[in-house]
PDB file of C-alpha atoms in Angstrom:
ATOM      1  CA  MET A 291      84.319 104.356  69.394  1.00  0.00           C
ATOM      2  CA  ASP A 292      82.925 107.775  68.589  1.00  0.00           C
ATOM      3  CA  ILE A 293      80.183 110.292  69.308  1.00  0.00           C
ATOM      4  CA  PRO A 294      77.277 110.828  66.851  1.00  0.00           C
ATOM      5  CA  ARG A 295      78.398 112.281  63.537  1.00  0.00           C
ATOM      6  CA  ILE A 296      76.347 115.451  63.830  1.00  0.00           C
ATOM      7  CA  PHE A 297      78.482 116.625  66.756  1.00  0.00           C
ATOM      8  CA  THR A 298      81.778 116.083  64.943  1.00  0.00           C
ATOM      9  CA  ILE A 299      80.386 118.240  62.110  1.00  0.00           C
ATOM     10  CA  THR A 300      78.602 120.974  64.066  1.00  0.00           C
ATOM     11  CA  GLU A 301      81.418 121.342  66.627  1.00  0.00           C
ATOM     12  CA  SER A 302      84.342 120.519  64.335  1.00  0.00           C
ATOM     13  CA  THR A 303      86.082 123.878  64.892  1.00  0.00           C
ATOM     14  CA  HIS A 304      85.070 124.407  68.521  1.00  0.00           C
ATOM     15  CA  ARG A 305      87.803 124.633  71.090  1.00  0.00           C
ATOM     16  CA  ILE A 306      85.174 124.732  73.836  1.00  0.00           C
ATOM     17  CA  HIS A 307      82.233 122.342  73.551  1.00  0.00           C
ATOM     18  CA  ASN A 308      79.871 124.109  75.916  1.00  0.00           C
ATOM     19  CA  PRO A 309      78.530 127.661  76.443  1.00  0.00           C
ATOM     20  CA  PHE A 310      81.698 128.877  78.194  1.00  0.00           C
ATOM     21  CA  THR A 311      84.208 131.332  76.734  1.00  0.00           C
ATOM     22  CA  SER A 312      87.953 131.389  77.305  1.00  0.00           C
ATOM     23  CA  ALA A 313      87.383 134.237  79.776  1.00  0.00           C
ATOM     24  CA  LYS A 314      84.956 132.086  81.780  1.00  0.00           C
ATOM     25  CA  TYR A 315      87.484 129.259  82.011  1.00  0.00           C
ATOM     26  CA  ASP A 316      90.116 131.740  83.149  1.00  0.00           C
ATOM     27  CA  THR A 317      87.734 132.987  85.833  1.00  0.00           C
ATOM     28  CA  LEU A 318      86.995 129.420  86.916  1.00  0.00           C
ATOM     29  CA  GLY A 319      90.686 128.575  87.198  1.00  0.00           C
ATOM     30  CA  ARG A 320      91.358 131.691  89.258  1.00  0.00           C
ATOM     31  CA  VAL A 321      88.465 131.257  91.696  1.00  0.00           C
ATOM     32  CA  LEU A 322      89.469 127.643  92.308  1.00  0.00           C
ATOM     33  CA  ARG A 323      92.874 128.977  93.459  1.00  0.00           C
ATOM     34  CA  LEU A 324      94.672 126.246  91.563  1.00  0.00           C
ATOM     35  CA  ALA A 325      98.143 125.584  92.931  1.00  0.00           C
ATOM     36  CA  PRO A 326     100.939 124.718  90.483  1.00  0.00           C
ATOM     37  CA  GLY A 327     101.247 120.963  90.182  1.00  0.00           C
ATOM     38  CA  THR A 328      97.575 120.263  90.933  1.00  0.00           C
ATOM     39  CA  ARG A 329      96.506 117.080  89.122  1.00  0.00           C
ATOM     40  CA  ILE A 330      93.205 117.250  87.262  1.00  0.00           C
ATOM     41  CA  LEU A 331      91.059 114.558  85.678  1.00  0.00           C
ATOM     42  CA  ASP A 332      88.607 115.758  83.018  1.00  0.00           C
ATOM     43  CA  LEU A 333      86.022 113.221  81.854  1.00  0.00           C
ATOM     44  CA  GLY A 334      84.488 114.214  78.542  1.00  0.00           C
ATOM     45  CA  SER A 335      87.388 116.565  77.875  1.00  0.00           C
ATOM     46  CA  GLY A 336      86.445 117.465  74.287  1.00  0.00           C
ATOM     47  CA  SER A 337      89.185 119.409  72.508  1.00  0.00           C
ATOM     48  CA  GLY A 338      91.105 119.892  75.740  1.00  0.00           C
ATOM     49  CA  GLU A 339      90.917 123.657  76.095  1.00  0.00           C
ATOM     50  CA  MET A 340      90.398 123.684  79.856  1.00  0.00           C
ATOM     51  CA  LEU A 341      93.320 121.399  80.666  1.00  0.00           C
ATOM     52  CA  CYS A 342      95.649 122.969  78.106  1.00  0.00           C
ATOM     53  CA  THR A 343      95.065 126.586  79.094  1.00  0.00           C
ATOM     54  CA  TRP A 344      95.131 125.786  82.807  1.00  0.00           C
ATOM     55  CA  ALA A 345      98.438 123.954  82.342  1.00  0.00           C
ATOM     56  CA  ARG A 346      99.804 127.052  80.603  1.00  0.00           C
ATOM     57  CA  ASP A 347      98.327 129.642  82.976  1.00  0.00           C
ATOM     58  CA  PHE A 348      98.243 127.873  86.344  1.00  0.00           C
ATOM     59  CA  GLY A 349     100.868 125.131  86.058  1.00  0.00           C
ATOM     60  CA  ILE A 350      98.506 122.202  86.572  1.00  0.00           C
ATOM     61  CA  SER A 351      98.940 118.721  85.121  1.00  0.00           C
ATOM     62  CA  GLY A 352      96.146 116.466  84.011  1.00  0.00           C
ATOM     63  CA  THR A 353      94.449 113.787  81.980  1.00  0.00           C
ATOM     64  CA  GLY A 354      91.451 114.140  79.697  1.00  0.00           C
ATOM     65  CA  VAL A 355      89.262 111.314  78.415  1.00  0.00           C
ATOM     66  CA  ASP A 356      86.877 111.709  75.491  1.00  0.00           C
ATOM     67  CA  LEU A 357      84.881 109.429  73.225  1.00  0.00           C
ATOM     68  CA  SER A 358      85.557 111.445  70.061  1.00  0.00           C
ATOM     69  CA  PRO A 359      88.771 110.639  68.171  1.00  0.00           C
ATOM     70  CA  LEU A 360      88.533 113.992  66.373  1.00  0.00           C
ATOM     71  CA  PHE A 361      88.299 116.000  69.576  1.00  0.00           C
ATOM     72  CA  SER A 362      90.999 113.915  71.263  1.00  0.00           C
ATOM     73  CA  GLU A 363      93.353 114.579  68.344  1.00  0.00           C
ATOM     74  CA  GLN A 364      92.533 118.289  68.492  1.00  0.00           C
ATOM     75  CA  ALA A 365      93.280 118.293  72.225  1.00  0.00           C
ATOM     76  CA  ALA A 366      96.686 116.719  71.697  1.00  0.00           C
ATOM     77  CA  ARG A 367      97.499 119.295  69.001  1.00  0.00           C
ATOM     78  CA  ARG A 368      96.366 122.113  71.295  1.00  0.00           C
ATOM     79  CA  ALA A 369      98.697 120.841  74.023  1.00  0.00           C
ATOM     80  CA  GLU A 370     101.605 120.907  71.555  1.00  0.00           C
ATOM     81  CA  GLU A 371     100.597 124.369  70.358  1.00  0.00           C
ATOM     82  CA  LEU A 372     100.593 125.789  73.908  1.00  0.00           C
ATOM     83  CA  GLY A 373     103.773 123.962  74.905  1.00  0.00           C
ATOM     84  CA  VAL A 374     102.153 121.874  77.636  1.00  0.00           C
ATOM     85  CA  ALA A 375     102.234 118.391  76.094  1.00  0.00           C
ATOM     86  CA  ASP A 376     104.565 117.279  78.874  1.00  0.00           C
ATOM     87  CA  ARG A 377     101.937 118.136  81.502  1.00  0.00           C
ATOM     88  CA  VAL A 378      98.623 117.051  79.995  1.00  0.00           C
ATOM     89  CA  ARG A 379      97.633 113.925  78.112  1.00  0.00           C
ATOM     90  CA  PHE A 380      94.465 112.977  76.307  1.00  0.00           C
ATOM     91  CA  ILE A 381      92.963 109.516  76.020  1.00  0.00           C
ATOM     92  CA  HIS A 382      90.512 108.532  73.312  1.00  0.00           C
ATOM     93  CA  GLY A 383      88.145 106.304  75.250  1.00  0.00           C
ATOM     94  CA  ASP A 384      84.875 105.937  77.074  1.00  0.00           C
ATOM     95  CA  ALA A 385      84.834 108.205  80.119  1.00  0.00           C
ATOM     96  CA  ALA A 386      81.914 106.264  81.629  1.00  0.00           C
ATOM     97  CA  GLY A 387      83.407 104.262  84.474  1.00  0.00           C
ATOM     98  CA  PHE A 388      86.892 105.771  84.117  1.00  0.00           C
ATOM     99  CA  VAL A 389      88.777 106.010  87.418  1.00  0.00           C
ATOM    100  CA  SER A 390      92.252 107.490  87.693  1.00  0.00           C
ATOM    101  CA  GLU A 391      95.003 105.237  89.013  1.00  0.00           C
ATOM    102  CA  ASP A 392      96.436 108.196  90.927  1.00  0.00           C
ATOM    103  CA  LYS A 393      94.207 110.409  93.041  1.00  0.00           C
ATOM    104  CA  VAL A 394      93.666 113.923  91.724  1.00  0.00           C
ATOM    105  CA  GLY A 395      93.069 117.310  93.300  1.00  0.00           C
ATOM    106  CA  VAL A 396      90.280 118.198  90.863  1.00  0.00           C
ATOM    107  CA  ALA A 397      87.942 115.737  89.140  1.00  0.00           C
ATOM    108  CA  ALA A 398      85.758 117.296  86.450  1.00  0.00           C
ATOM    109  CA  CYS A 399      82.944 116.491  84.089  1.00  0.00           C
ATOM    110  CA  ILE A 400      81.972 119.641  82.233  1.00  0.00           C
ATOM    111  CA  GLY A 401      78.748 119.111  80.343  1.00  0.00           C
ATOM    112  CA  ALA A 402      78.862 115.345  79.870  1.00  0.00           C
ATOM    113  CA  THR A 403      77.132 113.983  82.974  1.00  0.00           C
ATOM    114  CA  TRP A 404      75.331 111.412  80.834  1.00  0.00           C
ATOM    115  CA  ILE A 405      78.476 109.304  81.453  1.00  0.00           C
ATOM    116  CA  GLY A 406      77.170 108.622  84.960  1.00  0.00           C
ATOM    117  CA  GLY A 407      73.468 108.601  84.143  1.00  0.00           C
ATOM    118  CA  GLY A 408      73.100 112.197  85.376  1.00  0.00           C
ATOM    119  CA  PHE A 409      74.955 114.504  87.731  1.00  0.00           C
ATOM    120  CA  ALA A 410      74.435 112.342  90.835  1.00  0.00           C
ATOM    121  CA  GLY A 411      75.982 109.259  89.243  1.00  0.00           C
ATOM    122  CA  THR A 412      78.745 111.337  87.687  1.00  0.00           C
ATOM    123  CA  ILE A 413      79.625 112.929  91.015  1.00  0.00           C
ATOM    124  CA  ASP A 414      79.899 109.427  92.478  1.00  0.00           C
ATOM    125  CA  LEU A 415      82.154 108.370  89.596  1.00  0.00           C
ATOM    126  CA  LEU A 416      84.402 111.427  89.952  1.00  0.00           C
ATOM    127  CA  SER A 417      84.691 110.940  93.709  1.00  0.00           C
ATOM    128  CA  ARG A 418      86.495 107.629  93.116  1.00  0.00           C
ATOM    129  CA  SER A 419      89.424 109.513  91.549  1.00  0.00           C
ATOM    130  CA  LEU A 420      89.503 112.370  94.052  1.00  0.00           C
ATOM    131  CA  ALA A 421      92.105 112.902  96.764  1.00  0.00           C
ATOM    132  CA  PRO A 422      90.833 113.852 100.244  1.00  0.00           C
ATOM    133  CA  GLY A 423      89.892 117.519 100.311  1.00  0.00           C
ATOM    134  CA  GLY A 424      89.733 117.683  96.515  1.00  0.00           C
ATOM    135  CA  ILE A 425      87.212 119.484  94.343  1.00  0.00           C
ATOM    136  CA  ILE A 426      84.640 118.060  91.953  1.00  0.00           C
ATOM    137  CA  LEU A 427      83.626 120.206  88.984  1.00  0.00           C
ATOM    138  CA  ILE A 428      80.269 119.604  87.334  1.00  0.00           C
ATOM    139  CA  GLY A 429      79.013 121.475  84.259  1.00  0.00           C
ATOM    140  CA  GLU A 430      75.239 121.276  84.094  1.00  0.00           C
ATOM    141  CA  PRO A 431      72.201 123.017  82.560  1.00  0.00           C
ATOM    142  CA  TYR A 432      69.280 124.449  84.494  1.00  0.00           C
ATOM    143  CA  TRP A 433      66.089 126.338  83.717  1.00  0.00           C
ATOM    144  CA  LEU A 434      66.462 130.104  83.656  1.00  0.00           C
ATOM    145  CA  ALA A 435      62.689 130.221  83.396  1.00  0.00           C
ATOM    146  CA  HIS A 436      60.101 127.520  82.874  1.00  0.00           C
ATOM    147  CA  PRO A 437      59.030 127.225  79.221  1.00  0.00           C
ATOM    148  CA  PRO A 438      55.333 128.006  78.722  1.00  0.00           C
ATOM    149  CA  SER A 439      54.310 124.674  77.176  1.00  0.00           C
ATOM    150  CA  ASP A 440      55.316 121.051  76.649  1.00  0.00           C
ATOM    151  CA  GLU A 441      56.164 121.926  73.052  1.00  0.00           C
ATOM    152  CA  ALA A 442      58.482 124.687  74.227  1.00  0.00           C
ATOM    153  CA  VAL A 443      60.156 122.245  76.624  1.00  0.00           C
ATOM    154  CA  LYS A 444      60.857 119.892  73.725  1.00  0.00           C
ATOM    155  CA  ARG A 445      62.131 122.740  71.577  1.00  0.00           C
ATOM    156  CA  CYS A 446      64.644 123.418  74.344  1.00  0.00           C
ATOM    157  CA  GLY A 447      65.998 119.910  73.794  1.00  0.00           C
ATOM    158  CA  ALA A 448      64.378 118.380  76.875  1.00  0.00           C
ATOM    159  CA  THR A 449      61.888 115.538  76.966  1.00  0.00           C
ATOM    160  CA  ALA A 450      60.116 116.884  80.065  1.00  0.00           C
ATOM    161  CA  LEU A 451      60.277 119.856  82.417  1.00  0.00           C
ATOM    162  CA  SER A 452      61.786 117.538  85.029  1.00  0.00           C
ATOM    163  CA  ASP A 453      64.877 116.983  82.870  1.00  0.00           C
ATOM    164  CA  PHE A 454      66.440 120.187  84.220  1.00  0.00           C
ATOM    165  CA  PRO A 455      66.094 121.784  87.656  1.00  0.00           C
ATOM    166  CA  THR A 456      66.069 125.485  88.397  1.00  0.00           C
ATOM    167  CA  LEU A 457      69.356 126.920  89.648  1.00  0.00           C
ATOM    168  CA  PRO A 458      68.270 126.915  93.321  1.00  0.00           C
ATOM    169  CA  ALA A 459      67.024 123.339  92.976  1.00  0.00           C
ATOM    170  CA  LEU A 460      70.288 122.253  91.351  1.00  0.00           C
ATOM    171  CA  LEU A 461      72.354 123.782  94.144  1.00  0.00           C
ATOM    172  CA  GLY A 462      70.070 122.135  96.685  1.00  0.00           C
ATOM    173  CA  ALA A 463      70.484 118.774  94.969  1.00  0.00           C
ATOM    174  CA  PHE A 464      74.274 119.008  95.241  1.00  0.00           C
ATOM    175  CA  GLN A 465      73.942 119.778  98.937  1.00  0.00           C
ATOM    176  CA  ALA A 466      71.537 116.876  99.427  1.00  0.00           C
ATOM    177  CA  LEU A 467      74.215 114.549  98.019  1.00  0.00           C
ATOM    178  CA  GLY A 468      76.524 115.593 100.855  1.00  0.00           C
ATOM    179  CA  TYR A 469      78.551 118.297  99.120  1.00  0.00           C
ATOM    180  CA  ASP A 470      79.210 121.939  99.845  1.00  0.00           C
ATOM    181  CA  VAL A 471      78.915 124.160  96.792  1.00  0.00           C
ATOM    182  CA  VAL A 472      82.086 126.221  97.152  1.00  0.00           C
ATOM    183  CA  GLU A 473      82.092 128.120  93.834  1.00  0.00           C
ATOM    184  CA  MET A 474      80.153 128.527  90.624  1.00  0.00           C
ATOM    185  CA  VAL A 475      80.763 130.270  87.312  1.00  0.00           C
ATOM    186  CA  LEU A 476      77.724 130.676  85.070  1.00  0.00           C
ATOM    187  CA  ALA A 477      77.559 130.986  81.298  1.00  0.00           C
ATOM    188  CA  ASP A 478      76.186 134.196  79.817  1.00  0.00           C
ATOM    189  CA  ARG A 479      74.445 134.900  76.541  1.00  0.00           C
ATOM    190  CA  GLU A 480      77.702 135.691  74.770  1.00  0.00           C
ATOM    191  CA  GLY A 481      78.959 132.234  75.687  1.00  0.00           C
ATOM    192  CA  TRP A 482      75.758 130.630  74.434  1.00  0.00           C
ATOM    193  CA  ASP A 483      75.943 132.588  71.185  1.00  0.00           C
ATOM    194  CA  ARG A 484      79.562 131.629  70.551  1.00  0.00           C
ATOM    195  CA  TYR A 485      78.819 127.965  71.218  1.00  0.00           C
ATOM    196  CA  GLU A 486      75.619 127.730  69.184  1.00  0.00           C
ATOM    197  CA  ALA A 487      76.183 130.201  66.346  1.00  0.00           C
ATOM    198  CA  ALA A 488      79.580 128.721  65.511  1.00  0.00           C
ATOM    199  CA  LYS A 489      77.763 125.472  64.722  1.00  0.00           C
ATOM    200  CA  TRP A 490      75.845 127.184  61.931  1.00  0.00           C
ATOM    201  CA  MET A 491      79.014 128.195  60.108  1.00  0.00           C
ATOM    202  CA  ASN A 492      80.432 124.705  60.556  1.00  0.00           C
ATOM    203  CA  MET A 493      77.292 123.182  59.065  1.00  0.00           C
ATOM    204  CA  ARG A 494      77.250 125.563  56.108  1.00  0.00           C
ATOM    205  CA  ARG A 495      80.925 124.977  55.315  1.00  0.00           C
ATOM    206  CA  TRP A 496      80.432 121.220  55.531  1.00  0.00           C
ATOM    207  CA  LEU A 497      77.378 121.356  53.247  1.00  0.00           C
ATOM    208  CA  ASP A 498      79.298 123.414  50.700  1.00  0.00           C
ATOM    209  CA  ASP A 499      82.105 120.847  50.736  1.00  0.00           C
ATOM    210  CA  ASN A 500      79.903 117.717  50.817  1.00  0.00           C
ATOM    211  CA  PRO A 501      76.759 118.393  48.765  1.00  0.00           C
ATOM    212  CA  ASP A 502      76.347 114.753  47.710  1.00  0.00           C
ATOM    213  CA  ASP A 503      76.903 113.146  51.123  1.00  0.00           C
ATOM    214  CA  ASP A 504      74.061 110.956  52.408  1.00  0.00           C
ATOM    215  CA  PHE A 505      73.935 113.137  55.514  1.00  0.00           C
ATOM    216  CA  ALA A 506      73.569 116.403  53.599  1.00  0.00           C
ATOM    217  CA  ASP A 507      69.740 116.567  53.505  1.00  0.00           C
ATOM    218  CA  GLU A 508      69.435 115.979  57.238  1.00  0.00           C
ATOM    219  CA  LEU A 509      72.093 118.551  58.010  1.00  0.00           C
ATOM    220  CA  ARG A 510      70.515 121.090  55.663  1.00  0.00           C
ATOM    221  CA  GLU A 511      67.217 120.713  57.519  1.00  0.00           C
ATOM    222  CA  HIS A 512      69.030 121.149  60.810  1.00  0.00           C
ATOM    223  CA  LEU A 513      70.789 124.331  59.652  1.00  0.00           C
ATOM    224  CA  SER A 514      67.527 125.756  58.321  1.00  0.00           C
ATOM    225  CA  SER A 515      65.777 125.434  61.676  1.00  0.00           C
ATOM    226  CA  GLU A 516      68.476 125.802  64.331  1.00  0.00           C
ATOM    227  CA  PRO A 517      69.056 129.585  64.425  1.00  0.00           C
ATOM    228  CA  THR A 518      65.379 130.352  65.009  1.00  0.00           C
ATOM    229  CA  ARG A 519      64.907 127.491  67.469  1.00  0.00           C
ATOM    230  CA  TYR A 520      67.947 128.543  69.479  1.00  0.00           C
ATOM    231  CA  ALA A 521      66.938 132.209  69.632  1.00  0.00           C
ATOM    232  CA  ALA A 522      63.367 131.425  70.640  1.00  0.00           C
ATOM    233  CA  TYR A 523      63.991 128.662  73.163  1.00  0.00           C
ATOM    234  CA  THR A 524      67.503 127.715  74.340  1.00  0.00           C
ATOM    235  CA  ARG A 525      68.664 131.335  74.592  1.00  0.00           C
ATOM    236  CA  GLU A 526      65.593 132.335  76.598  1.00  0.00           C
ATOM    237  CA  TYR A 527      65.045 129.397  78.925  1.00  0.00           C
ATOM    238  CA  ILE A 528      68.237 127.428  79.542  1.00  0.00           C
ATOM    239  CA  GLY A 529      71.118 128.419  81.796  1.00  0.00           C
ATOM    240  CA  TRP A 530      74.379 126.558  82.228  1.00  0.00           C
ATOM    241  CA  GLY A 531      77.190 126.668  84.706  1.00  0.00           C
ATOM    242  CA  VAL A 532      80.161 124.950  86.277  1.00  0.00           C
ATOM    243  CA  PHE A 533      79.813 124.156  89.962  1.00  0.00           C
ATOM    244  CA  ALA A 534      82.671 123.387  92.372  1.00  0.00           C
ATOM    245  CA  LEU A 535      81.811 120.856  95.070  1.00  0.00           C
ATOM    246  CA  MET A 536      83.622 119.595  98.160  1.00  0.00           C
ATOM    247  CA  ALA A 537      82.475 116.630 100.217  1.00  0.00           C
ATOM    248  CA  ARG A 538      81.403 117.451 103.739  1.00  0.00           C
TER     249      ARG A 538
END
């Protein structure tokens, strides 16, 4: 049970597997007004940075579930490093369909809404673990501006313009599902650069260490094209944010 190999190479040293920075996660934790002891479920928890730092800084407890054994191991090590292993735990498993046995105050899926077939299905999944009055956190992309052509759309990593909404449309879609949008924290270009550019170093280091691997030619092609593609398309047209929702 694992994610595609390219992600475990390109994001091998990432603590945060999305365009957020540590400062953005700190802001998110503060605006949510997290009370000590709040239980959090994080589906698609990656290397566990959100749960681990929030346990340290805000006194929460929580469970993360992720499909990658590498990232799950990194999350457990991070919890030990920050001295919060008694408050957070990480499960290597499929987050799709995962429901917590105990209701939580915050149920999150930050950038992995494919587990529910999109944000609507993921919100439904998260709601099954949520205590009354709790908060759902969804990390999701949106169009900053519409790309000028179908080719540009594809170069942004989408199959069609309809894959992503605009920010107003995304907020409206959450409301149409019966939720109030009570907070949002949006990624900035620095966050995008840290997330994407760090992949290039990871790829180069891996290629230097594994020149004869069967995957090397494909990864070399990827590294040769990614910086330009990112600068021309993702950086210009795609936004990303975490949205806090409460059921009406």
